[in-house]
PDB file of C-alpha atoms in Angstrom:
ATOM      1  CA  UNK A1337     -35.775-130.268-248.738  1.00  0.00           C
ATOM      2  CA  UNK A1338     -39.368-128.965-249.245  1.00  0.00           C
ATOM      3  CA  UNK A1339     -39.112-125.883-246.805  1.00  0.00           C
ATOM      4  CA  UNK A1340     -35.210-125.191-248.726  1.00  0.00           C
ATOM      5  CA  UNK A1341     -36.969-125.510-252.142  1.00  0.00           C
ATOM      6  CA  UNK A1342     -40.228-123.549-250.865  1.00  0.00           C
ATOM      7  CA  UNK A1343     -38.018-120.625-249.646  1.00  0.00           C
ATOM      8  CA  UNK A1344     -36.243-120.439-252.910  1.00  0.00           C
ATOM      9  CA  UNK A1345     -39.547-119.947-255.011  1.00  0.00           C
ATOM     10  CA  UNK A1346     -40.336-117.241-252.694  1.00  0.00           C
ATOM     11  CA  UNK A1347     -36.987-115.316-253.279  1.00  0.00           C
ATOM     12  CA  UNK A1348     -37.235-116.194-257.205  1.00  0.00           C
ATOM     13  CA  UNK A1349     -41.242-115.102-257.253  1.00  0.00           C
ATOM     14  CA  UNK A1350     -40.685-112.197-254.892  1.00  0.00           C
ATOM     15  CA  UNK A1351     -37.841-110.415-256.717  1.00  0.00           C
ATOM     16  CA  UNK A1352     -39.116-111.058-260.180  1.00  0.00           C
ATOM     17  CA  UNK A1353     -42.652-109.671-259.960  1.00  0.00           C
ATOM     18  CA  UNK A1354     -41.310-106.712-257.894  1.00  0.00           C
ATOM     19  CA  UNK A1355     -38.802-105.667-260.473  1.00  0.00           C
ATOM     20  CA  UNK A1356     -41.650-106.113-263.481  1.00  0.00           C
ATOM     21  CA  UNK A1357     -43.867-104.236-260.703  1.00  0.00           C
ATOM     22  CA  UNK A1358     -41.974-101.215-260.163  1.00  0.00           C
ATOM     23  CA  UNK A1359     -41.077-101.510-264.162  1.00  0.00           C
ATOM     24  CA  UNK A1360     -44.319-101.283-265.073  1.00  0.00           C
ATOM     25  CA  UNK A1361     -45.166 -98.228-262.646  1.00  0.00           C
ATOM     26  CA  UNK A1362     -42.326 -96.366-264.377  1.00  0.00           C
ATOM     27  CA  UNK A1363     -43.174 -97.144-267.520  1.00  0.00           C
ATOM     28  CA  UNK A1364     -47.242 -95.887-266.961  1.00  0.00           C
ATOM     29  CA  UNK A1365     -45.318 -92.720-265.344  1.00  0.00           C
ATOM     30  CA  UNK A1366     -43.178 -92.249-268.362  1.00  0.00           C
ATOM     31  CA  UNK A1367     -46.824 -92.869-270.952  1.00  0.00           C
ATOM     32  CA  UNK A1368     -48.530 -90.613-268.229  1.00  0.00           C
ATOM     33  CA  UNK A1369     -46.706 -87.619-267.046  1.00  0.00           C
ATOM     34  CA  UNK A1370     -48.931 -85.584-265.565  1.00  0.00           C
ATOM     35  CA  UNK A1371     -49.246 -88.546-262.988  1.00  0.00           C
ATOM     36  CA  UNK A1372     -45.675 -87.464-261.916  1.00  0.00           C
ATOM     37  CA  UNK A1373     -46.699 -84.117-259.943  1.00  0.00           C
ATOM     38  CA  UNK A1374     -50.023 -85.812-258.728  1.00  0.00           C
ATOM     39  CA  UNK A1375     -48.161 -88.359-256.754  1.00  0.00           C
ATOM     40  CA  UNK A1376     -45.825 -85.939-255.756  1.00  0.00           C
ATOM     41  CA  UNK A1377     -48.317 -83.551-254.241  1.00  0.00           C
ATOM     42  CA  UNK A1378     -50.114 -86.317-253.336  1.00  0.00           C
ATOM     43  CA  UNK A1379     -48.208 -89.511-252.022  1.00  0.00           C
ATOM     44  CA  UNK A1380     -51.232 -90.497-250.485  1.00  0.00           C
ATOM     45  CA  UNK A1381     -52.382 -91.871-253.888  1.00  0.00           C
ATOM     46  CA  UNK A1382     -49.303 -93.819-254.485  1.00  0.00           C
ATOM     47  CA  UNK A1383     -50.695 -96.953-253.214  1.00  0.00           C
ATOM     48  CA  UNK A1384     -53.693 -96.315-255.805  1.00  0.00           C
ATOM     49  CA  UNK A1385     -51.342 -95.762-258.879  1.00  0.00           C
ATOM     50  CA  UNK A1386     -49.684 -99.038-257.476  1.00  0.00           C
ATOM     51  CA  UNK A1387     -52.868-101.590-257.594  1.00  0.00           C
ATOM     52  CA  UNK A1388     -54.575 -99.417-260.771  1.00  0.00           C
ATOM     53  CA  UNK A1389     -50.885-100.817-262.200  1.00  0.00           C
ATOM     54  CA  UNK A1390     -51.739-104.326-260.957  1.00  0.00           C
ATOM     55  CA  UNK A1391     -54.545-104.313-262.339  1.00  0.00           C
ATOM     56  CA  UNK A1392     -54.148-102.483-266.166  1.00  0.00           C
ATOM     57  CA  UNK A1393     -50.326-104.616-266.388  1.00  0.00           C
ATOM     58  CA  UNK A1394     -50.456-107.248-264.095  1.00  0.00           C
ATOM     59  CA  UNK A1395     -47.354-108.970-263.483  1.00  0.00           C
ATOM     60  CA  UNK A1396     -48.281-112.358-263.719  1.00  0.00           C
ATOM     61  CA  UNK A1397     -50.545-112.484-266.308  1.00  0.00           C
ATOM     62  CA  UNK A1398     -51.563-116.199-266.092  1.00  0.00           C
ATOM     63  CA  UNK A1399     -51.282-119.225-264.174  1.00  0.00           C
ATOM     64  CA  UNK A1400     -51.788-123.006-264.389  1.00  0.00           C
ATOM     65  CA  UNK A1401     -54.297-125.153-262.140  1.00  0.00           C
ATOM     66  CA  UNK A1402     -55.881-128.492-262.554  1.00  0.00           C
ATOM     67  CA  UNK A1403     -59.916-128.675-262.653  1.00  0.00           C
ATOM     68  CA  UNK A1404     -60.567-131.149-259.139  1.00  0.00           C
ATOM     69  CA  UNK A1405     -63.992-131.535-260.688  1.00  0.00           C
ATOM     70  CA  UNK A1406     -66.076-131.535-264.024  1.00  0.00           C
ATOM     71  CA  UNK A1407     -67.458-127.880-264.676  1.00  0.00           C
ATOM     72  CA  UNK A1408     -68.842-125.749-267.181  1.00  0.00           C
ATOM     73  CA  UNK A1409     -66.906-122.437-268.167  1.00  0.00           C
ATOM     74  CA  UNK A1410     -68.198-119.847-270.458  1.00  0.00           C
ATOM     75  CA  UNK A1411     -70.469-122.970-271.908  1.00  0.00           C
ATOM     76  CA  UNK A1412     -67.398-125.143-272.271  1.00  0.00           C
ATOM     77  CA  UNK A1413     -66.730-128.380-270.313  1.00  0.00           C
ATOM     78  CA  UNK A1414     -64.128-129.187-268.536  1.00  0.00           C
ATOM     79  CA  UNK A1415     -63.328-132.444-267.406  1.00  0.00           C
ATOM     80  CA  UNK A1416     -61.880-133.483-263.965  1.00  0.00           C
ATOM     81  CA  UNK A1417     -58.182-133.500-264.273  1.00  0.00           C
ATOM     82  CA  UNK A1418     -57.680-130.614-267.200  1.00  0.00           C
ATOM     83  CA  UNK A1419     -55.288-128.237-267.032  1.00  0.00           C
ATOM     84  CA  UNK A1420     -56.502-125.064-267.129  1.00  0.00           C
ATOM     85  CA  UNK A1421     -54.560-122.013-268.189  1.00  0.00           C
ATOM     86  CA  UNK A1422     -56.330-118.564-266.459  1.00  0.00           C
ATOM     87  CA  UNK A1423     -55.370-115.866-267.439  1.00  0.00           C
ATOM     88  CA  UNK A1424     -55.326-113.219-265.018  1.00  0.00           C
ATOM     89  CA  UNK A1425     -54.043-110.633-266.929  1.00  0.00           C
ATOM     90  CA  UNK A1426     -57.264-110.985-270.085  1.00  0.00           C
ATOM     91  CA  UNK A1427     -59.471-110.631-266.508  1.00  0.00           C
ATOM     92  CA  UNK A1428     -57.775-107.273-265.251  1.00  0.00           C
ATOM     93  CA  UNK A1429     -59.207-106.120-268.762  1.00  0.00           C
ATOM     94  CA  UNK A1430     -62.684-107.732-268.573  1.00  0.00           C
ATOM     95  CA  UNK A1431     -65.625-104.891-268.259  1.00  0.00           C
ATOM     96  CA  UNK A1432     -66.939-107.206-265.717  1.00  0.00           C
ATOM     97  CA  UNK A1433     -64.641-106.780-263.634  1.00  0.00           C
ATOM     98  CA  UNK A1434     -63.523-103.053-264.352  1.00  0.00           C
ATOM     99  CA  UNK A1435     -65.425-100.137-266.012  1.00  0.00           C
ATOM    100  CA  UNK A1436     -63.618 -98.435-269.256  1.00  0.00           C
ATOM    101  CA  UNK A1437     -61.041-101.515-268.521  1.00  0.00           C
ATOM    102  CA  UNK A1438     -58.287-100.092-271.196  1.00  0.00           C
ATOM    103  CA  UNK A1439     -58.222 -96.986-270.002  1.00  0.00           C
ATOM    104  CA  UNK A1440     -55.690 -96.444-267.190  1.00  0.00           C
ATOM    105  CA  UNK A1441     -57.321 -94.146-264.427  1.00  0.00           C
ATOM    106  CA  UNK A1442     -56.000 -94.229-261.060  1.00  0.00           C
ATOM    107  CA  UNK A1443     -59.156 -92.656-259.401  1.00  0.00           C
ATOM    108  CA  UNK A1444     -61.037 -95.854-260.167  1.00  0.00           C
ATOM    109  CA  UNK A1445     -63.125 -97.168-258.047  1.00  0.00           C
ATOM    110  CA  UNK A1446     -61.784-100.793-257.068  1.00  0.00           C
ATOM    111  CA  UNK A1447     -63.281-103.732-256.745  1.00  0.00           C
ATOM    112  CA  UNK A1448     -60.662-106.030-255.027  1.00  0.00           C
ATOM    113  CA  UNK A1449     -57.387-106.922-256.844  1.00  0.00           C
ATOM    114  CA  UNK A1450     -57.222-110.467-258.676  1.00  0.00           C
ATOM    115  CA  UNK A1451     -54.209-109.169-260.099  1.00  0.00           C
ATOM    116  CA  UNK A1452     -52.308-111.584-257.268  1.00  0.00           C
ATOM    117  CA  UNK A1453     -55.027-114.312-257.787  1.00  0.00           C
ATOM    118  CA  UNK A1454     -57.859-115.345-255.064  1.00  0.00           C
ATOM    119  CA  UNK A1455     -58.820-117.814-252.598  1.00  0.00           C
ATOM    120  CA  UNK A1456     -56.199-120.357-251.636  1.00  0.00           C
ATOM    121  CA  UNK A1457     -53.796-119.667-254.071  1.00  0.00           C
ATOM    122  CA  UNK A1458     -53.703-115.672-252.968  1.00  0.00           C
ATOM    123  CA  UNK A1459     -50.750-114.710-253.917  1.00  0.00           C
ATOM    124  CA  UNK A1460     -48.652-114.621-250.332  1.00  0.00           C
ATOM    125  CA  UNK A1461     -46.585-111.781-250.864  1.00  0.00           C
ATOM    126  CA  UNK A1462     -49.193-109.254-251.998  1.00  0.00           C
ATOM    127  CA  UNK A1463     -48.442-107.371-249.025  1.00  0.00           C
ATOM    128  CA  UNK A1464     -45.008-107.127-249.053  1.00  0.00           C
ATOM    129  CA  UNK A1465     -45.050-106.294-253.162  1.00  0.00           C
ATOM    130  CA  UNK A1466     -47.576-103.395-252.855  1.00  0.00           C
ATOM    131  CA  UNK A1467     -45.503-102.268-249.842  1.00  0.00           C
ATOM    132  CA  UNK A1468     -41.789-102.041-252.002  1.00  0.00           C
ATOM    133  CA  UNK A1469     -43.520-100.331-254.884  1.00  0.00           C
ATOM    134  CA  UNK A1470     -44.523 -97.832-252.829  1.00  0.00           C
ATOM    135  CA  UNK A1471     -41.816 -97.254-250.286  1.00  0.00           C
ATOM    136  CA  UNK A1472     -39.615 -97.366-253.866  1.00  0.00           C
ATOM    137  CA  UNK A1473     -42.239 -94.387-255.623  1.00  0.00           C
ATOM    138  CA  UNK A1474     -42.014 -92.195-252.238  1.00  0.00           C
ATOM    139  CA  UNK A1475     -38.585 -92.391-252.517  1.00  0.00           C
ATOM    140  CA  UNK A1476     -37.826 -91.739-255.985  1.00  0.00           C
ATOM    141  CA  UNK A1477     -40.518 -89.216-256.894  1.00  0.00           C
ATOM    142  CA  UNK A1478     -39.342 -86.256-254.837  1.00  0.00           C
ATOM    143  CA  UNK A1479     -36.461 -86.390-256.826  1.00  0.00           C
ATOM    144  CA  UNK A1480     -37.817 -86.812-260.272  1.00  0.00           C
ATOM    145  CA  UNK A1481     -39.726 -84.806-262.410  1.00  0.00           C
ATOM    146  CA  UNK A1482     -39.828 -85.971-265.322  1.00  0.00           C
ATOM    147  CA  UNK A1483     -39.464 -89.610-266.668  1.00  0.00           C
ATOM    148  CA  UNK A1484     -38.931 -90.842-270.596  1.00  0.00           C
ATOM    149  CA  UNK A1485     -38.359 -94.146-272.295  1.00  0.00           C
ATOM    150  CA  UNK A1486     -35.446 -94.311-274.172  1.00  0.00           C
ATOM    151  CA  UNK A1487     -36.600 -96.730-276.825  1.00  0.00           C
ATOM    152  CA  UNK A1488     -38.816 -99.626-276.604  1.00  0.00           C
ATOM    153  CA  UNK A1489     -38.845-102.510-273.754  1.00  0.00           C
ATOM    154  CA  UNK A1490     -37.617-105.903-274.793  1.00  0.00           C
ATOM    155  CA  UNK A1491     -40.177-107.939-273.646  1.00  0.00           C
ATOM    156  CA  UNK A1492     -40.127-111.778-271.695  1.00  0.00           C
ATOM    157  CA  UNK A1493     -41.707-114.608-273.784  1.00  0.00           C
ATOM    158  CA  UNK A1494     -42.899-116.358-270.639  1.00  0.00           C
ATOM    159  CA  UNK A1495     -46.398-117.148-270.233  1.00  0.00           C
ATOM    160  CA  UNK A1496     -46.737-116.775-267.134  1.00  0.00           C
ATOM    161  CA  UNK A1497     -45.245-113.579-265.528  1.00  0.00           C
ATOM    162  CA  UNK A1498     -44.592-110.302-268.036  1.00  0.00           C
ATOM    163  CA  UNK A1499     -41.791-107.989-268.089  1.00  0.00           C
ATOM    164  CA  UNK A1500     -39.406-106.287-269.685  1.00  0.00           C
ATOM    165  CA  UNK A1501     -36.018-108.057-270.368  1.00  0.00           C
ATOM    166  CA  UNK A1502     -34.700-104.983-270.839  1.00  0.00           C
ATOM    167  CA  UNK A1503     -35.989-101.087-270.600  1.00  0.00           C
ATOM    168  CA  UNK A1504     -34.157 -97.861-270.632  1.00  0.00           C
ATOM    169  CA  UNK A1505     -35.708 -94.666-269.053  1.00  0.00           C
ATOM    170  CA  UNK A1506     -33.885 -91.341-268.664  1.00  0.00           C
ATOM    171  CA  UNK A1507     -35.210 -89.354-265.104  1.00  0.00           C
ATOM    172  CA  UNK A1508     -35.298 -85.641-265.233  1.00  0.00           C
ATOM    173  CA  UNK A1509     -34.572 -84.552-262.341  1.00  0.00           C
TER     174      UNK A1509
END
Protein backbone atom coordinates (compact mmCIF):
# COMPACT_ATOMS: atom_id res chain seq x y z
CA UNK A 1 0.00 0.00 0.00
CA UNK A 2 2.90 2.44 0.69
CA UNK A 3 4.92 1.74 -2.61
CA UNK A 4 1.00 1.99 -4.60
CA UNK A 5 0.39 5.30 -2.71
CA UNK A 6 4.21 6.47 -3.15
CA UNK A 7 3.98 5.88 -6.96
CA UNK A 8 0.83 7.86 -7.20
CA UNK A 9 2.40 11.10 -5.58
CA UNK A 10 5.06 10.76 -8.05
CA UNK A 11 2.66 10.71 -11.13
CA UNK A 12 0.43 13.56 -9.37
CA UNK A 13 3.85 15.71 -8.40
CA UNK A 14 5.54 14.88 -11.68
CA UNK A 15 2.81 15.96 -14.12
CA UNK A 16 1.71 18.97 -12.18
CA UNK A 17 4.99 20.84 -11.75
CA UNK A 18 5.92 19.95 -15.38
CA UNK A 19 2.82 21.45 -16.85
CA UNK A 20 3.26 24.82 -14.44
CA UNK A 21 7.07 24.33 -15.64
CA UNK A 22 6.74 24.45 -19.23
CA UNK A 23 3.74 27.16 -18.48
CA UNK A 24 5.84 29.31 -16.94
CA UNK A 25 8.71 29.05 -19.71
CA UNK A 26 6.05 30.10 -22.23
CA UNK A 27 4.75 32.62 -20.45
CA UNK A 28 8.60 34.38 -19.74
CA UNK A 29 8.89 33.70 -23.71
CA UNK A 30 5.67 35.45 -24.42
CA UNK A 31 6.92 38.73 -21.59
CA UNK A 32 10.40 38.24 -23.33
CA UNK A 33 10.47 37.87 -27.02
CA UNK A 34 13.61 38.49 -28.04
CA UNK A 35 14.45 35.25 -25.96
CA UNK A 36 12.55 33.41 -28.81
CA UNK A 37 15.39 33.72 -31.63
CA UNK A 38 18.19 33.36 -28.91
CA UNK A 39 17.10 29.90 -28.06
CA UNK A 40 16.51 29.21 -31.45
CA UNK A 41 19.97 30.07 -32.67
CA UNK A 42 21.10 28.86 -29.67
CA UNK A 43 19.43 25.62 -28.15
CA UNK A 44 22.38 25.19 -26.24
CA UNK A 45 21.00 27.78 -23.75
CA UNK A 46 17.71 26.14 -23.40
CA UNK A 47 18.62 24.31 -20.36
CA UNK A 48 19.71 27.89 -18.90
CA UNK A 49 16.33 29.64 -19.77
CA UNK A 50 14.88 26.40 -18.08
CA UNK A 51 16.59 26.67 -14.38
CA UNK A 52 16.78 30.86 -14.70
CA UNK A 53 12.70 29.89 -14.92
CA UNK A 54 13.07 27.69 -11.81
CA UNK A 55 14.51 29.95 -10.18
CA UNK A 56 12.59 33.66 -11.05
CA UNK A 57 8.87 31.34 -10.98
CA UNK A 58 9.50 28.40 -9.20
CA UNK A 59 6.92 25.89 -9.33
CA UNK A 60 6.56 24.96 -5.95
CA UNK A 61 6.87 27.90 -4.19
CA UNK A 62 6.73 26.51 -0.59
CA UNK A 63 6.72 23.53 1.42
CA UNK A 64 5.93 22.24 4.93
CA UNK A 65 8.53 20.52 7.42
CA UNK A 66 8.60 20.03 11.10
CA UNK A 67 11.66 21.67 13.18
CA UNK A 68 13.41 18.03 14.79
CA UNK A 69 15.13 20.49 17.08
CA UNK A 70 14.92 24.01 18.82
CA UNK A 71 16.67 26.71 16.51
CA UNK A 72 16.97 30.21 15.92
CA UNK A 73 15.84 31.67 12.41
CA UNK A 74 16.32 35.17 11.34
CA UNK A 75 16.41 35.88 15.40
CA UNK A 76 13.19 33.97 15.89
CA UNK A 77 12.84 30.70 17.89
CA UNK A 78 11.55 27.86 16.94
CA UNK A 79 10.63 25.20 19.08
CA UNK A 80 11.11 21.40 18.50
CA UNK A 81 8.04 20.13 16.85
CA UNK A 82 6.84 23.54 14.82
CA UNK A 83 5.73 23.48 11.64
CA UNK A 84 7.52 25.45 9.52
CA UNK A 85 6.28 26.85 6.25
CA UNK A 86 9.60 27.70 3.75
CA UNK A 87 9.06 29.28 1.22
CA UNK A 88 11.12 28.49 -1.61
CA UNK A 89 9.79 30.64 -3.98
CA UNK A 90 10.46 34.32 -1.44
CA UNK A 91 14.27 32.51 -1.53
CA UNK A 92 14.59 32.29 -5.47
CA UNK A 93 14.09 36.19 -4.98
CA UNK A 94 16.46 36.75 -2.01
CA UNK A 95 19.74 38.94 -3.13
CA UNK A 96 21.53 36.42 -1.12
CA UNK A 97 21.00 34.01 -3.04
CA UNK A 98 20.78 35.77 -6.58
CA UNK A 99 22.17 39.15 -7.79
CA UNK A 100 19.44 41.76 -9.34
CA UNK A 101 16.96 38.77 -8.10
CA UNK A 102 13.72 40.42 -9.99
CA UNK A 103 15.21 40.80 -12.94
CA UNK A 104 14.94 37.76 -15.24
CA UNK A 105 18.39 37.22 -17.07
CA UNK A 106 19.20 33.95 -18.39
CA UNK A 107 23.04 34.60 -18.63
CA UNK A 108 23.18 34.57 -14.84
CA UNK A 109 25.62 33.15 -13.23
CA UNK A 110 24.09 30.22 -10.99
CA UNK A 111 24.61 29.28 -7.86
CA UNK A 112 22.86 25.83 -7.53
CA UNK A 113 19.04 25.56 -7.89
CA UNK A 114 16.89 25.40 -4.52
CA UNK A 115 14.11 25.88 -6.72
CA UNK A 116 13.51 21.78 -6.20
CA UNK A 117 14.58 22.10 -2.48
CA UNK A 118 18.01 20.62 -0.89
CA UNK A 119 19.43 17.95 1.10
CA UNK A 120 17.19 15.00 1.81
CA UNK A 121 14.16 16.27 0.65
CA UNK A 122 15.83 17.11 -3.05
CA UNK A 123 13.26 17.09 -5.04
CA UNK A 124 13.62 13.40 -6.92
CA UNK A 125 12.51 14.24 -10.19
CA UNK A 126 14.64 17.32 -10.86
CA UNK A 127 16.23 15.46 -13.50
CA UNK A 128 13.59 14.19 -15.32
CA UNK A 129 11.59 17.87 -15.06
CA UNK A 130 14.56 19.92 -16.42
CA UNK A 131 14.92 17.16 -19.04
CA UNK A 132 10.88 17.48 -20.49
CA UNK A 133 11.12 21.24 -20.47
CA UNK A 134 13.75 21.11 -22.60
CA UNK A 135 13.20 18.22 -24.95
CA UNK A 136 9.46 20.15 -25.06
CA UNK A 137 11.39 23.93 -25.97
CA UNK A 138 13.70 22.09 -28.72
CA UNK A 139 10.81 20.83 -30.10
CA UNK A 140 8.48 23.59 -30.21
CA UNK A 141 10.80 26.52 -30.89
CA UNK A 142 11.85 25.70 -34.44
CA UNK A 143 8.45 26.06 -35.22
CA UNK A 144 7.49 29.18 -33.43
CA UNK A 145 8.37 32.55 -33.76
CA UNK A 146 6.51 34.41 -32.05
CA UNK A 147 4.45 33.74 -28.81
CA UNK A 148 1.51 36.13 -27.10
CA UNK A 149 -0.82 35.80 -24.17
CA UNK A 150 -4.18 36.05 -24.96
CA UNK A 151 -5.43 37.57 -21.75
CA UNK A 152 -4.39 37.03 -18.29
CA UNK A 153 -3.60 33.49 -16.47
CA UNK A 154 -6.10 32.33 -13.92
CA UNK A 155 -4.04 31.55 -11.25
CA UNK A 156 -4.08 28.28 -8.44
CA UNK A 157 -4.80 29.35 -4.81
CA UNK A 158 -2.62 26.55 -3.48
CA UNK A 159 0.13 27.30 -1.26
CA UNK A 160 2.21 25.12 -2.13
CA UNK A 161 2.84 24.64 -5.92
CA UNK A 162 1.86 27.82 -8.45
CA UNK A 163 0.29 27.74 -11.72
CA UNK A 164 -1.98 28.80 -13.93
CA UNK A 165 -5.51 27.19 -13.85
CA UNK A 166 -5.94 28.38 -16.98
CA UNK A 167 -3.69 30.43 -19.75
CA UNK A 168 -4.24 31.13 -23.36
CA UNK A 169 -1.24 31.90 -25.71
CA UNK A 170 -1.52 32.31 -29.49
CA UNK A 171 2.05 30.87 -31.38
CA UNK A 172 3.10 32.64 -34.48
CA UNK A 173 4.44 30.51 -36.41
Amino acid sequence: AELVSFFLLLVVAGYETTTHLLTHALCMLAKHPELIARLRAEPAVIPAFVDEVLRYEPVAHGTLRLALADSVVGGVKIPAGSPVMLLLGSACRDEQYAENPDRFDIDRRQHGSISFGHGVHFCLGAALARAEARIALEELLPHVRGIRLAGEPTWNLSLTVRGPLACTMEFER
